[in-house]
Tab-separated table of C-alpha atoms and ligand atoms in Angstrom:
chain	number	residue	atom	x	y	z
A	1	UNK	CA	114.730	108.142	65.991
A	2	UNK	CA	114.323	111.984	66.138
A	3	UNK	CA	112.088	113.492	69.091
A	4	UNK	CA	111.028	116.794	69.680
A	5	UNK	CA	112.860	118.108	73.205
A	6	UNK	CA	110.438	120.747	74.706
A	7	UNK	CA	113.528	121.795	77.015
A	8	UNK	CA	115.638	122.735	73.523
A	9	UNK	CA	113.008	123.523	71.375
A	10	UNK	CA	114.980	121.304	69.239
A	11	UNK	CA	114.604	117.636	67.307
A	12	UNK	CA	116.969	116.115	68.880
A	13	UNK	CA	118.118	112.000	67.705
A	14	UNK	CA	117.439	109.614	70.523
A	15	UNK	CA	120.485	108.087	72.271
A	16	UNK	CA	119.566	106.097	75.425
A	17	UNK	CA	121.468	106.091	78.061
A	18	UNK	CA	122.450	102.561	79.077
A	19	UNK	CA	122.779	102.138	75.195
A	20	UNK	CA	120.117	100.760	73.739
A	21	UNK	CA	116.989	100.745	76.326
A	22	UNK	CA	115.087	103.768	76.367
A	23	UNK	CA	113.583	104.969	80.008
A	24	UNK	CA	110.714	106.834	79.601
A	25	UNK	CA	108.492	108.359	82.892
A	26	UNK	CA	105.031	109.557	81.579
A	27	UNK	CA	103.153	111.346	84.126
A	28	UNK	CA	100.561	109.758	85.337
A	29	UNK	CA	96.369	110.544	86.451
A	30	UNK	CA	95.464	111.873	89.124
A	31	UNK	CA	92.742	109.174	90.206
A	32	UNK	CA	89.662	111.393	92.049
A	33	UNK	CA	87.673	111.122	88.681
A	34	UNK	CA	87.071	109.448	85.525
A	35	UNK	CA	89.402	109.897	82.629
A	36	UNK	CA	88.324	112.527	80.201
A	37	UNK	CA	88.799	112.398	76.561
A	38	UNK	CA	91.872	114.724	76.724
A	39	UNK	CA	93.310	112.318	79.731
A	40	UNK	CA	93.217	109.855	76.727
A	41	UNK	CA	94.680	111.478	74.189
A	42	UNK	CA	97.852	112.145	76.572
A	43	UNK	CA	97.736	108.275	77.143
A	44	UNK	CA	97.853	107.294	73.838
A	45	UNK	CA	100.578	109.434	72.734
A	46	UNK	CA	102.592	108.081	76.174
A	47	UNK	CA	102.121	104.154	74.254
A	48	UNK	CA	102.279	105.574	71.108
A	49	UNK	CA	105.822	106.575	71.917
A	50	UNK	CA	106.443	103.267	73.459
A	51	UNK	CA	104.981	100.856	70.788
A	52	UNK	CA	107.057	102.824	68.227
A	53	UNK	CA	110.581	102.863	70.345
A	54	UNK	CA	109.982	98.973	70.547
A	55	UNK	CA	108.816	99.150	66.549
A	56	UNK	CA	112.648	100.557	66.213
A	57	UNK	CA	114.194	98.510	68.405
A	58	UNK	CA	114.885	99.697	71.438
A	59	UNK	CA	114.360	98.276	74.649
A	60	UNK	CA	111.779	100.594	76.479
A	61	UNK	CA	111.110	100.789	80.335
A	62	UNK	CA	108.477	102.623	80.873
A	63	UNK	CA	107.120	104.061	84.603
A	64	UNK	CA	104.270	105.829	85.501
A	65	UNK	CA	102.939	107.215	88.656
A	66	UNK	CA	99.352	107.397	89.789
A	67	UNK	CA	98.530	110.613	92.028
A	68	UNK	CA	96.338	109.336	94.990
A	69	UNK	CA	97.750	112.205	97.114
A	70	UNK	CA	98.516	116.189	97.122
A	71	UNK	CA	97.409	117.493	93.798
A	72	UNK	CA	95.826	120.608	94.455
A	73	UNK	CA	92.291	121.964	92.393
A	74	UNK	CA	95.290	124.426	91.262
A	75	UNK	CA	98.261	123.132	89.845
A	76	UNK	CA	100.376	125.866	92.359
A	77	UNK	CA	100.040	125.937	95.825
A	78	UNK	CA	95.871	126.908	95.962
A	79	UNK	CA	92.852	125.025	96.281
A	80	UNK	CA	92.002	121.937	97.748
A	81	UNK	CA	93.385	118.508	97.256
A	82	UNK	CA	91.352	117.039	93.830
A	83	UNK	CA	91.343	113.649	95.984
A	84	UNK	CA	90.051	114.558	99.543
A	85	UNK	CA	87.637	116.587	98.330
A	86	UNK	CA	86.252	113.965	95.845
A	87	UNK	CA	85.703	111.775	99.215
A	88	UNK	CA	85.062	114.122	101.467
A	89	UNK	CA	81.542	115.136	98.869
A	90	UNK	CA	81.299	111.379	98.685
A	91	UNK	CA	82.043	110.530	102.303
A	92	UNK	CA	84.242	107.573	101.814
A	93	UNK	CA	88.184	107.482	102.116
A	94	UNK	CA	90.150	109.195	99.838
A	95	UNK	CA	92.212	105.492	99.221
A	96	UNK	CA	88.609	104.032	98.790
A	97	UNK	CA	87.752	106.933	95.971
A	98	UNK	CA	91.587	106.495	94.379
A	99	UNK	CA	91.482	102.510	94.012
A	100	UNK	CA	88.169	102.695	91.886
A	101	UNK	CA	89.662	105.392	89.623
A	102	UNK	CA	92.508	103.918	89.674
A	103	UNK	CA	90.914	100.496	88.738
A	104	UNK	CA	88.604	102.523	86.051
A	105	UNK	CA	91.485	104.887	84.441
A	106	UNK	CA	93.085	100.394	83.953
A	107	UNK	CA	90.026	99.683	82.602
A	108	UNK	CA	89.464	102.658	79.744
A	109	UNK	CA	93.575	102.724	79.030
A	110	UNK	CA	92.796	98.690	78.427
A	111	UNK	CA	89.739	99.177	76.105
A	112	UNK	CA	91.958	101.775	74.584
A	113	UNK	CA	95.342	99.118	73.774
A	114	UNK	CA	97.158	101.239	75.966
A	115	UNK	CA	99.356	99.049	77.466
A	116	UNK	CA	100.096	99.493	81.054
A	117	UNK	CA	103.500	100.807	81.649
A	118	UNK	CA	105.066	98.027	83.124
A	119	UNK	CA	106.646	99.926	86.423
A	120	UNK	CA	103.620	101.900	88.027
A	121	UNK	CA	103.907	103.204	91.571
A	122	UNK	CA	101.297	105.214	93.468
A	123	UNK	CA	102.158	108.911	95.128
A	124	UNK	CA	100.969	107.309	98.545
A	125	UNK	CA	103.329	104.187	98.092
A	126	UNK	CA	106.195	106.676	97.796
A	127	UNK	CA	105.903	109.213	101.247
A	128	UNK	CA	109.373	107.919	102.337
A	129	UNK	CA	111.354	108.458	99.563
A	130	UNK	CA	109.737	112.112	98.858
A	131	UNK	CA	110.759	112.363	102.190
A	132	UNK	CA	114.436	111.589	101.428
A	133	UNK	CA	114.306	114.438	98.986
A	134	UNK	CA	112.665	116.908	100.648
A	135	UNK	CA	115.084	116.256	103.500
A	136	UNK	CA	118.459	116.480	100.621
A	137	UNK	CA	117.012	119.578	99.459
A	138	UNK	CA	116.287	121.595	103.479
A	139	UNK	CA	120.571	120.565	103.912
A	140	UNK	CA	120.977	121.441	100.331
A	141	UNK	CA	119.418	124.669	101.396
A	142	UNK	CA	116.656	125.012	99.161
A	143	UNK	CA	113.985	125.007	101.236
A	144	UNK	CA	111.826	127.241	104.164
A	145	UNK	CA	109.315	126.686	106.414
A	146	UNK	CA	106.163	128.810	107.151
A	147	UNK	CA	103.388	127.715	109.614
A	148	UNK	CA	101.652	125.832	106.673
A	149	UNK	CA	104.301	124.485	104.247
A	150	UNK	CA	107.851	123.181	103.491
A	151	UNK	CA	108.545	125.429	100.248
A	152	UNK	CA	110.923	124.619	97.459
A	153	UNK	CA	112.961	128.131	97.181
A	154	UNK	CA	113.063	128.723	93.608
A	155	UNK	CA	115.158	132.265	93.927
A	156	UNK	CA	118.620	129.693	94.851
A	157	UNK	CA	117.957	127.188	91.870
A	158	UNK	CA	119.067	129.531	89.723
A	159	UNK	CA	117.987	127.838	86.661
A	160	UNK	CA	114.388	127.475	87.364
A	161	UNK	CA	111.799	128.127	84.446
A	162	UNK	CA	114.011	126.960	81.449
A	163	UNK	CA	111.843	124.696	80.066
A	164	UNK	CA	108.806	126.546	79.930
A	165	UNK	CA	111.164	129.731	78.741
A	166	UNK	CA	109.313	131.733	81.178
A	167	UNK	CA	111.171	134.039	83.114
A	168	UNK	CA	110.652	134.680	86.846
A	169	UNK	CA	109.764	138.130	86.636
A	170	UNK	CA	107.289	137.259	83.856
A	171	UNK	CA	105.824	135.173	86.262
A	172	UNK	CA	105.832	136.305	88.797
A	173	UNK	CA	103.581	139.394	87.184
A	174	UNK	CA	101.552	136.876	85.966
A	175	UNK	CA	100.902	134.653	89.503
A	176	UNK	CA	99.976	138.517	91.208
A	177	UNK	CA	96.741	138.014	89.937
A	178	UNK	CA	96.621	134.285	91.423
A	179	UNK	CA	95.601	133.538	95.659
A	180	UNK	CA	98.256	133.525	97.475
A	181	UNK	CA	97.688	131.827	99.753
A	182	UNK	CA	100.240	131.927	102.544
A	183	UNK	CA	101.448	135.734	102.901
A	184	UNK	CA	104.944	134.321	104.284
A	185	UNK	CA	105.888	132.237	100.519
A	186	UNK	CA	108.880	134.100	99.858
A	187	UNK	CA	108.473	133.775	96.174
A	188	UNK	CA	104.590	133.509	94.819
A	189	UNK	CA	106.530	130.380	92.863
A	190	UNK	CA	107.545	128.854	95.487
A	191	UNK	CA	106.216	125.212	95.912
A	192	UNK	CA	104.964	123.445	98.267
A	193	UNK	CA	107.193	120.428	99.095
A	194	UNK	CA	105.488	119.237	102.368
A	195	UNK	CA	101.834	120.358	103.440
A	196	UNK	CA	100.696	120.678	106.976
A	197	UNK	CA	97.433	119.608	107.966
A	198	UNK	CA	96.074	122.750	108.912
A	199	UNK	CA	94.120	125.498	107.897
A	200	UNK	CA	92.086	124.784	105.298
A	201	UNK	CA	93.901	121.537	105.354
A	202	UNK	CA	93.263	120.695	109.109
A	203	UNK	CA	91.183	117.861	107.991
A	204	UNK	CA	93.406	116.341	105.213
A	205	UNK	CA	92.451	112.583	105.487
A	206	UNK	CA	95.537	111.333	104.290
A	207	UNK	CA	98.189	112.527	106.805
A	208	UNK	CA	101.989	111.324	107.769
A	209	UNK	CA	104.083	112.568	109.869
A	210	UNK	CA	107.386	114.057	109.319
A	211	UNK	CA	110.343	115.710	110.460
A	212	UNK	CA	108.690	119.328	110.281
A	213	UNK	CA	105.114	117.882	110.687
A	214	UNK	CA	101.955	115.823	110.412
A	215	UNK	CA	100.938	116.446	106.764
A	216	UNK	CA	100.994	115.321	103.182
A	217	UNK	CA	103.488	115.665	100.433
A	218	UNK	CA	103.081	118.493	97.686
A	219	UNK	CA	102.006	117.206	94.378
A	220	UNK	CA	105.459	117.533	92.380
A	221	UNK	CA	107.567	116.010	94.550
A	222	UNK	CA	105.767	112.453	94.008
A	223	UNK	CA	107.074	112.444	90.061
A	224	UNK	CA	111.101	113.086	91.356
A	225	UNK	CA	110.613	110.530	93.448
A	226	UNK	CA	109.044	107.992	91.639
A	227	UNK	CA	110.856	108.157	88.775
A	228	UNK	CA	114.488	108.022	89.965
A	229	UNK	CA	113.310	105.373	92.341
A	230	UNK	CA	111.467	103.402	88.987
A	231	UNK	CA	114.015	104.322	86.256
A	232	UNK	CA	117.018	106.264	87.963
A	233	UNK	CA	118.542	109.706	87.225
A	234	UNK	CA	118.356	111.124	84.844
A	235	UNK	CA	116.359	109.401	82.291
A	236	UNK	CA	116.072	109.136	78.553
A	237	UNK	CA	111.889	110.319	78.149
A	238	UNK	CA	109.711	112.325	80.268
A	239	UNK	CA	106.339	113.111	79.298
A	240	UNK	CA	103.067	114.587	79.699
A	241	UNK	CA	100.632	117.274	78.350
A	242	UNK	CA	101.423	120.907	77.708
A	243	UNK	CA	99.315	122.084	80.387
A	244	UNK	CA	102.227	120.605	82.968
A	245	UNK	CA	105.020	122.486	81.390
A	246	UNK	CA	104.661	125.637	83.361
A	247	UNK	CA	104.673	124.713	86.546
A	248	UNK	CA	104.497	120.945	87.168
A	249	UNK	CA	107.599	119.853	84.801
A	250	UNK	CA	109.292	123.069	86.255
A	251	UNK	CA	109.172	122.097	89.420
A	252	UNK	CA	109.629	118.262	88.985
A	253	UNK	CA	113.079	119.461	87.028
A	254	UNK	CA	114.166	122.205	89.969
A	255	UNK	CA	113.730	119.189	93.298
A	256	UNK	CA	116.047	116.788	91.312
A	257	UNK	CA	118.234	118.669	89.720
A	258	UNK	CA	118.753	120.588	92.861
A	259	UNK	CA	119.073	117.562	94.795
A	260	UNK	CA	121.171	115.492	93.008
A	261	UNK	CA	123.538	117.886	91.330
A	262	UNK	CA	121.690	116.009	87.847
A	263	UNK	CA	119.428	116.666	85.101
A	264	UNK	CA	115.941	114.685	85.209
A	265	UNK	CA	115.356	113.594	81.867
A	266	UNK	CA	117.313	114.453	78.553
A	267	UNK	CA	114.255	114.514	76.388
A	268	UNK	CA	111.046	116.593	77.840
A	269	UNK	CA	107.987	115.626	75.730
A	270	UNK	CA	104.507	116.932	75.654
A	271	UNK	CA	101.306	116.203	74.075
A	272	UNK	CA	99.142	119.052	72.715
A	273	UNK	CA	95.550	118.969	74.212
A	274	UNK	CA	92.128	117.460	72.794
A	275	UNK	CA	89.301	120.400	72.558
A	276	UNK	CA	85.768	119.759	72.427
A	277	UNK	CA	84.283	121.197	69.980
A	278	UNK	CA	87.037	124.323	69.796
A	279	UNK	CA	86.692	125.062	73.455
A	280	UNK	CA	88.706	123.660	76.372
A	281	UNK	CA	86.783	120.572	77.761
A	282	UNK	CA	84.793	122.584	81.277
A	283	UNK	CA	81.888	120.650	83.168
A	284	UNK	CA	80.392	124.452	83.135
A	285	UNK	CA	80.236	123.773	78.980
A	286	UNK	CA	78.830	119.970	79.858
A	287	UNK	CA	81.776	119.226	77.581
A	288	UNK	CA	83.900	116.830	79.271
A	289	UNK	CA	83.454	113.581	78.227
A	290	UNK	CA	84.487	109.721	78.803
A	291	UNK	CA	85.449	107.189	77.331
A	292	UNK	CA	81.809	105.457	78.639
A	293	UNK	CA	79.608	108.753	76.968
A	294	UNK	CA	81.320	107.595	73.650
A	295	UNK	CA	79.987	103.781	74.122
A	296	UNK	CA	77.284	105.119	75.394
A	297	UNK	CA	76.207	106.382	71.528
A	298	UNK	CA	77.804	103.143	69.956
A	299	UNK	CA	80.897	103.918	68.495
A	300	UNK	CA	83.515	101.487	69.124
A	301	UNK	CA	86.194	103.406	71.639
A	302	UNK	CA	89.398	102.512	68.938
A	303	UNK	CA	87.591	105.004	67.398
A	304	UNK	CA	89.134	107.345	69.836
A	305	UNK	CA	92.369	105.973	69.297
A	306	UNK	CA	91.946	106.080	65.538
A	307	UNK	CA	90.538	109.605	65.727
A	308	UNK	CA	93.643	110.810	68.153
A	309	UNK	CA	96.403	109.287	65.634
A	310	UNK	CA	95.341	111.265	62.862
A	311	UNK	CA	96.730	114.091	64.124
A	312	UNK	CA	100.584	114.871	65.357
A	313	UNK	CA	100.767	114.324	69.312
A	314	UNK	CA	102.555	118.100	68.903
A	315	UNK	CA	99.172	119.619	67.494
A	316	UNK	CA	95.862	120.462	69.045
A	317	UNK	CA	92.597	118.538	68.299
A	318	UNK	CA	89.476	119.055	67.763
A	319	UNK	CA	87.038	116.762	68.705
A	320	UNK	CA	83.788	116.588	67.151
A	321	UNK	CA	80.948	113.648	67.326
A	322	UNK	CA	81.219	113.668	63.339
A	323	UNK	CA	84.569	113.624	63.345
A	324	UNK	CA	84.781	110.560	65.564
A	325	UNK	CA	82.459	108.415	63.393
A	326	UNK	CA	84.694	109.461	60.514
A	327	UNK	CA	87.138	107.891	62.882
A	328	UNK	CA	84.992	104.497	62.717
A	329	UNK	CA	84.157	104.646	59.082
A	330	UNK	CA	88.559	103.763	58.683
A	331	UNK	CA	88.502	101.689	61.123
A	332	UNK	CA	86.255	99.655	60.153
A	333	UNK	CA	87.498	100.207	56.445
A	334	UNK	CA	90.698	98.361	58.005
A	335	UNK	CA	89.110	96.201	59.568
A	336	UNK	CA	87.021	94.556	56.514
A	337	UNK	CA	90.576	94.816	54.724
A	338	UNK	CA	91.966	92.561	57.350
A	339	UNK	CA	89.471	90.783	57.066
A	340	UNK	CA	89.251	90.237	52.859
A	341	UNK	CA	90.372	86.675	51.431
A	342	UNK	CA	91.044	86.207	48.074
A	343	UNK	CA	89.450	83.529	46.156
A	344	UNK	CA	91.287	82.793	42.703
A	345	UNK	CA	89.237	81.272	39.964
A	346	UNK	CA	89.543	77.906	38.956
A	347	UNK	CA	90.751	79.118	35.638
A	348	UNK	CA	92.818	82.167	36.339
A	349	UNK	CA	96.338	82.176	34.638
A	350	UNK	CA	97.940	85.713	36.058
A	351	UNK	CA	100.324	84.624	38.339
A	352	UNK	CA	101.685	87.623	40.447
A	353	UNK	CA	105.334	88.300	40.346
A	354	UNK	CA	106.890	87.863	42.812
A	355	UNK	CA	109.979	89.293	42.429
A	356	UNK	CA	108.737	92.737	42.004
A	357	UNK	CA	106.873	92.554	45.385
A	358	UNK	CA	109.949	92.612	47.918
A	359	UNK	CA	111.154	96.167	47.026
A	360	UNK	CA	107.930	97.236	46.902
A	361	UNK	CA	107.378	96.139	50.465
A	362	UNK	CA	110.477	96.791	51.785
A	363	UNK	CA	109.899	100.474	50.512
A	364	UNK	CA	106.392	100.351	52.312
A	365	UNK	CA	108.692	99.680	55.578
A	366	UNK	CA	111.240	101.888	55.089
A	367	UNK	CA	108.862	105.043	54.761
A	368	UNK	CA	106.428	103.575	57.538
A	369	UNK	CA	109.525	103.724	59.978
A	370	UNK	CA	110.830	107.690	58.443
A	371	UNK	CA	107.332	108.573	59.748
A	372	UNK	CA	107.301	107.213	63.286
A	373	UNK	CA	111.464	107.928	63.700
A	374	UNK	CA	110.217	111.458	62.980
A	375	UNK	CA	108.657	112.421	65.995
A	376	UNK	CA	105.879	110.195	65.801
A	377	UNK	CA	104.533	111.479	62.610
A	378	UNK	CA	101.463	109.203	63.404
A	379	UNK	CA	99.142	110.952	61.118
A	380	UNK	CA	102.019	110.359	57.949
A	381	UNK	CA	101.753	106.521	59.261
A	382	UNK	CA	98.437	106.440	58.172
A	383	UNK	CA	99.406	108.020	55.329
A	384	UNK	CA	101.346	104.764	54.802
A	385	UNK	CA	99.071	102.006	55.834
A	386	UNK	CA	96.280	103.781	53.547
A	387	UNK	CA	98.796	103.195	50.637
A	388	UNK	CA	99.295	100.290	50.906
A	389	UNK	CA	95.628	99.334	51.428
A	390	UNK	CA	95.051	100.270	47.765
A	391	UNK	CA	98.335	98.540	46.417
A	392	UNK	CA	96.464	95.941	44.354
A	393	UNK	CA	100.432	95.540	42.853
A	394	UNK	CA	101.189	94.051	46.138
A	395	UNK	CA	99.281	89.908	47.105
A	396	UNK	CA	96.945	91.212	49.481
A	397	UNK	CA	98.040	88.817	51.542
A	398	UNK	CA	101.364	90.508	52.150
A	399	UNK	CA	99.603	93.515	52.351
A	400	UNK	CA	97.708	91.819	55.242
A	401	UNK	CA	100.595	90.734	56.801
A	402	UNK	CA	102.651	94.137	56.502
A	403	UNK	CA	99.416	96.029	58.049
A	404	UNK	CA	99.671	94.008	61.237
A	405	UNK	CA	103.601	94.556	61.306
A	406	UNK	CA	101.904	98.649	61.288
A	407	UNK	CA	99.406	97.890	63.644
A	408	UNK	CA	101.923	97.149	66.094
A	409	UNK	CA	102.376	101.037	66.803
A	410	UNK	CA	99.071	101.776	65.732
A	411	UNK	CA	97.170	99.724	68.156
A	412	UNK	CA	94.352	99.397	66.331
A	413	UNK	CA	93.623	95.780	67.552
A	414	UNK	CA	93.700	94.352	64.007
A	415	UNK	CA	95.049	91.279	64.087
A	416	UNK	CA	91.528	90.294	65.659
A	417	UNK	CA	89.825	91.042	61.701
A	418	UNK	CA	92.386	88.929	60.343
A	419	UNK	CA	90.840	86.542	57.689
A	420	UNK	CA	88.775	83.811	58.929
A	421	UNK	CA	88.391	80.540	57.040
A	422	UNK	CA	86.489	80.341	54.466
A	423	UNK	CA	83.663	77.712	55.338
A	424	UNK	CA	83.026	74.675	53.197
A	425	UNK	CA	79.198	76.051	52.092
A	426	UNK	CA	80.073	79.672	50.479
A	427	UNK	CA	83.318	78.316	48.743
A	428	UNK	CA	80.935	75.719	47.120
A	429	UNK	CA	78.181	79.103	46.983
A	430	UNK	CA	81.497	80.411	44.947
A	431	UNK	CA	81.733	77.885	42.850
A	432	UNK	CA	78.701	77.555	41.948
A	433	UNK	CA	78.618	81.552	40.830
A	434	UNK	CA	81.678	81.264	38.638
A	435	UNK	CA	80.180	78.277	36.386
A	436	UNK	CA	76.880	80.491	36.116
A	437	UNK	CA	78.996	82.890	35.425
A	438	UNK	CA	81.272	81.543	32.821
A	439	UNK	CA	77.901	79.811	31.579
A	440	UNK	CA	76.506	83.315	30.800
A	441	UNK	CA	73.571	82.319	33.406
A	442	UNK	CA	73.633	85.767	34.705
A	443	UNK	CA	71.060	85.752	36.696
A	444	UNK	CA	71.353	82.680	38.528
A	445	UNK	CA	75.172	84.367	39.551
A	446	UNK	CA	73.714	87.290	40.835
A	447	UNK	CA	71.063	85.259	42.579
A	448	UNK	CA	74.349	83.126	44.459
A	449	UNK	CA	76.215	86.452	44.868
A	450	UNK	CA	73.061	87.929	46.785
A	451	UNK	CA	72.989	84.023	49.079
A	452	UNK	CA	76.765	84.774	49.772
A	453	UNK	CA	76.126	88.379	50.634
A	454	UNK	CA	73.228	87.187	53.517
A	455	UNK	CA	75.924	84.990	54.882
A	456	UNK	CA	77.508	88.229	56.048
A	457	UNK	CA	80.069	88.434	53.135
A	458	UNK	CA	80.562	91.339	51.020
A	459	UNK	CA	82.333	89.962	46.908
A	460	UNK	CA	84.395	92.454	44.934
A	461	UNK	CA	85.499	90.550	41.400
A	462	UNK	CA	88.446	91.200	39.935
A	463	UNK	CA	89.588	89.300	36.222
A	464	UNK	CA	92.057	87.002	38.708
A	465	UNK	CA	89.222	86.225	40.968
A	466	UNK	CA	86.990	87.166	43.763
A	467	UNK	CA	88.000	89.215	47.186
A	468	UNK	CA	85.152	87.915	49.776
A	469	UNK	CA	85.099	89.767	53.026
A	470	UNK	CA	83.471	89.072	56.272
A	471	UNK	CA	82.768	91.856	58.568
A	472	UNK	CA	80.073	92.319	60.937
A	473	UNK	CA	79.801	96.384	61.694
A	474	UNK	CA	80.728	97.658	64.915
A	475	UNK	CA	77.758	98.992	66.963
A	476	UNK	CA	78.452	97.927	70.102
A	477	UNK	CA	82.102	97.554	71.739
A	478	UNK	CA	82.278	93.376	72.009
A	479	UNK	CA	83.983	91.923	69.451
A	480	UNK	CA	81.008	89.335	67.393
B	1	AMP	P1	95.635	114.675	85.547
B	1	AMP	O1	95.208	113.683	85.122
B	1	AMP	O2	94.814	115.913	85.992
B	1	AMP	O3	96.805	114.626	85.883
B	1	AMP	O4	96.068	114.674	84.086
B	1	AMP	C1	96.801	113.764	83.187
B	1	AMP	C2	97.214	113.698	81.139
B	1	AMP	O5	96.409	114.590	81.051
B	1	AMP	C3	98.221	114.266	81.511
B	1	AMP	O6	99.238	114.766	81.562
B	1	AMP	C4	97.473	116.091	81.355
B	1	AMP	O7	98.605	117.027	80.871
B	1	AMP	C5	96.945	115.779	80.430
B	1	AMP	N1	95.493	116.605	80.219
B	1	AMP	C6	94.716	116.918	80.719
B	1	AMP	N2	94.139	117.800	79.810
B	1	AMP	C7	93.938	117.356	78.327
B	1	AMP	C8	93.761	117.657	77.137
B	1	AMP	N3	92.921	118.171	76.665
B	1	AMP	N4	94.179	117.041	76.096
B	1	AMP	C9	94.920	116.153	76.295
B	1	AMP	N5	95.828	115.814	77.402
B	1	AMP	C10	94.935	116.747	78.844
B	2	ZN	ZN1	104.469	114.662	87.636
């Protein structure tokens, strides 16, 4: 399998470090609010990656963090702690807020058929591990302390900036415009490993003792600590949205490499952003949508998953309601396909030739594998699936079976729509209709067709038999 590595800017063949099992770490959510559909795109991507790895025969060990402390309103060290602010606004305990939104996040991903990574830790569960890394960095001379924080000194880490490819001088000028809140910081890009509960953080609710003073961890250190604890170092694949490249991931790399002398991860994968009406999602534009907004509009949430799969994860994807509705229509077509049964005419002499089918199925399988092995080309994988839907040269049942296999990667939950057993009453009506047709009693045959339709089945006649489909359109999120 070839994956695009942001670090090397190349497609690279995946060779798991420990043989067959790929160890994957995904930056998890900051649980101070509901996930928006852009965040959810990031997790559809990581899920598709994990599913594709499994489909291609790799073992997968998937880990993720939950940020419940330390993520400031700017990804650098400016602003307030997102969770602390949300807690103060709601007059609640930050951990109460964090647990509620964590639950909401897990519920959202379950609705989207995103498998919860098997290994998850919250930032607040790993304070000791984070402190241990900071101590090690201090011992190796990578840190300095001001009245506000313990910082990582990037001037000592010579390889800072390799992931984003930004030169330090460039970064310096870029960030001069930003508000530097600590005048004693040596370089604007130095980042906080530990923040003291002083100044604007005096009333920070979550706080822990440390060798340098009471405080709370900077945002980046949790990912270094949690990935190492759950996966070891180096591991195979690190994921996140493109917004993480310039700051968060550079800082993870700097602190982990400096502390342990080995790279953090081999392959860095980043999903592009989801735009809404071609603009960045923002509260002021009123275009920050959540899964609840989709459900409110009676659109199936899995249409969002289908919508995301239609674009390559490294392409910008523009969300519109029309686009989402089109995705829902396509998804419904796939479900109808899965719900179709072929009922052979009693007098049909046509025998599908099994001998020619096997190589065709094999070809579909290899085409499908080729698309996902090429850096998760999900739009191409969907194209293969649609070709299969339309390929009448392969018996319907074989096509459906293959589609279920493909759905292990798509995660569209198609197995729930598989052909049901046709009730005897419908079978009887079908037989009567076939008889009426063979006797040229077309009015009667039409009447019987309408009767079958009124019972929820659509009918499509073919020379050798009838395709019968039972499907109720999804106007709500729950399956009938
Ligand atoms: P956060 O909860 O802010 O830490 O973000 C969770 C994940 O969503 C991160 O991997 C971000 O990079 C990603 N993300 C944020 N905004 C978008 C967006 N508009 N489109 C796609 N991914 C995003
Ligand atoms: Zn992270």
